[in-house]
Amino acid sequence: MVYTYKTSQQLNCTLAEAWNFFSSANNLSEITPPDMNFTVLSEFENDEIFKGMKIDYTVSPLFHIPLKWQTEIIQVDFQKSFTDFQNKGPYKLWSHHHVFESNADGVLMTDHIDYELPLGILGTWAHSILVKKKIERIFEYRRIKLKQLFS
């Protein structure tokens, strides 16, 4: 089963500031809960996002078990949106679309994630018991950190 998670947050910054922060893989660990042990393994000479960019990480989403994760940037519309897609990792499907809209108060940032867990009925059970709550907690942490960074 494919699940969808969508959230928006108003940021008190310019479009260029929001874009520069979110399009840099090196900033991801700053807005990820520490207990996930999120580490970017890829090193980039230039941190500018581009279509086809592959980013390798380690992450411990559940029970502190480290997993390798690789996402690929499959779509970029400069200072408007980008999409990262999981090539390898804990999900059967992970597609995360980031949208940035300039407004009178700064930037409205919207995350739209489509995801699916492996293991059929076990994945469905894990989603209802653990994964859904974990994703909500990750984005709540992120909301707090972004408020601190962009207020």
XYZ file of C-alpha atoms in Angstrom:
151
model
C 0.000 0.000 0.000
C 1.285 3.458 -0.941
C 0.936 6.067 1.799
C 1.091 9.839 1.460
C 2.400 12.356 3.957
C 2.070 16.076 3.276
C 3.041 19.029 5.407
C 3.661 22.746 4.890
C 5.574 25.286 6.915
C 5.972 29.036 6.602
C 9.625 30.092 6.716
C 10.742 33.615 7.539
C 13.442 33.884 4.872
C 13.988 34.620 1.214
C 13.398 32.079 -1.519
C 17.145 31.968 -2.202
C 17.895 31.219 1.477
C 15.303 28.440 1.634
C 16.497 26.920 -1.632
C 20.163 27.034 -0.631
C 19.448 25.355 2.686
C 17.143 22.557 1.476
C 18.975 21.776 -1.726
C 22.176 21.089 0.226
C 22.464 17.456 1.305
C 24.883 18.554 4.009
C 22.042 20.282 5.899
C 19.826 17.201 6.189
C 21.374 15.902 9.392
C 20.756 19.283 11.045
C 16.975 18.870 10.679
C 16.799 15.135 11.416
C 16.285 13.874 14.986
C 19.643 12.908 16.544
C 18.414 9.429 17.529
C 18.195 8.527 13.837
C 21.994 8.777 13.496
C 21.543 10.320 10.050
C 24.880 10.707 8.298
C 25.514 11.913 4.751
C 28.260 9.732 3.275
C 28.518 11.415 -0.121
C 30.964 14.246 -0.550
C 30.352 16.893 -3.148
C 32.838 19.336 -4.573
C 29.933 21.631 -5.315
C 26.859 21.240 -3.112
C 24.538 22.546 -5.834
C 21.633 20.196 -6.479
C 21.155 18.739 -9.967
C 19.004 16.143 -11.681
C 20.721 12.765 -11.424
C 22.588 13.656 -8.205
C 22.923 10.578 -5.980
C 23.269 10.966 -2.240
C 24.332 8.130 0.063
C 23.466 8.109 3.771
C 23.307 5.883 6.774
C 20.232 6.175 8.936
C 18.766 4.275 11.879
C 15.006 4.763 11.496
C 13.914 2.004 13.884
C 15.515 0.268 16.855
C 18.888 1.998 16.221
C 19.640 -0.464 13.395
C 21.866 1.327 10.856
C 20.721 1.097 7.241
C 22.252 2.341 4.018
C 20.069 4.672 2.017
C 20.604 6.218 -1.397
C 18.385 8.843 -2.937
C 18.574 10.334 -6.392
C 17.390 13.781 -7.382
C 14.980 13.033 -10.220
C 13.501 16.503 -10.749
C 14.767 20.055 -10.205
C 12.984 23.314 -10.971
C 15.419 25.950 -9.653
C 14.099 27.745 -6.552
C 10.657 26.163 -7.053
C 10.858 22.419 -6.391
C 12.899 19.258 -6.399
C 12.186 15.577 -5.892
C 14.371 12.957 -4.268
C 13.636 9.305 -4.962
C 14.996 6.350 -3.001
C 17.186 4.040 -5.091
C 18.240 1.862 -2.157
C 16.977 1.854 1.394
C 14.394 0.780 3.914
C 11.308 1.596 1.844
C 9.811 -0.211 -1.113
C 8.990 3.284 -2.447
C 10.079 6.727 -1.261
C 9.426 9.821 -3.348
C 9.815 13.185 -1.604
C 8.722 16.291 -3.506
C 9.822 19.640 -2.009
C 7.995 22.820 -3.117
C 8.993 26.422 -2.330
C 6.577 29.318 -2.835
C 7.540 32.901 -2.152
C 4.905 34.980 -0.358
C 4.562 38.203 1.661
C 5.789 36.425 4.834
C 8.796 34.686 3.258
C 8.523 31.188 1.827
C 5.887 28.505 2.143
C 7.671 25.162 1.994
C 5.638 22.040 1.294
C 6.783 18.440 1.564
C 4.808 15.774 -0.269
C 5.970 12.209 0.320
C 4.665 9.034 -1.256
C 6.048 5.923 0.393
C 5.475 2.203 0.620
C 6.884 -0.350 2.993
C 8.170 -3.781 2.014
C 6.904 -7.086 3.418
C 3.231 -6.868 2.431
C 0.919 -7.336 5.415
C 3.862 -7.062 7.845
C 4.714 -3.697 6.274
C 1.100 -2.586 6.675
C 1.176 -3.615 10.321
C 4.547 -1.887 10.877
C 3.154 1.282 9.319
C 0.188 1.438 11.658
C 2.228 0.586 14.756
C 5.577 2.344 14.134
C 6.357 3.978 10.815
C 3.504 6.488 10.509
C 4.232 7.834 14.000
C 7.972 7.920 13.271
C 7.480 9.978 10.103
C 5.191 12.382 11.958
C 7.776 12.706 14.749
C 10.599 13.351 12.252
C 8.658 16.163 10.608
C 7.603 17.638 13.945
C 11.292 17.748 14.948
C 12.059 19.300 11.586
C 9.294 21.906 12.068
C 10.825 22.977 15.402
C 14.376 23.125 14.027
C 13.292 25.125 10.976
C 11.412 27.583 13.168
C 14.642 28.099 15.141
C 16.721 28.472 11.979
C 14.370 30.731 10.036
C 12.685 32.921 12.668
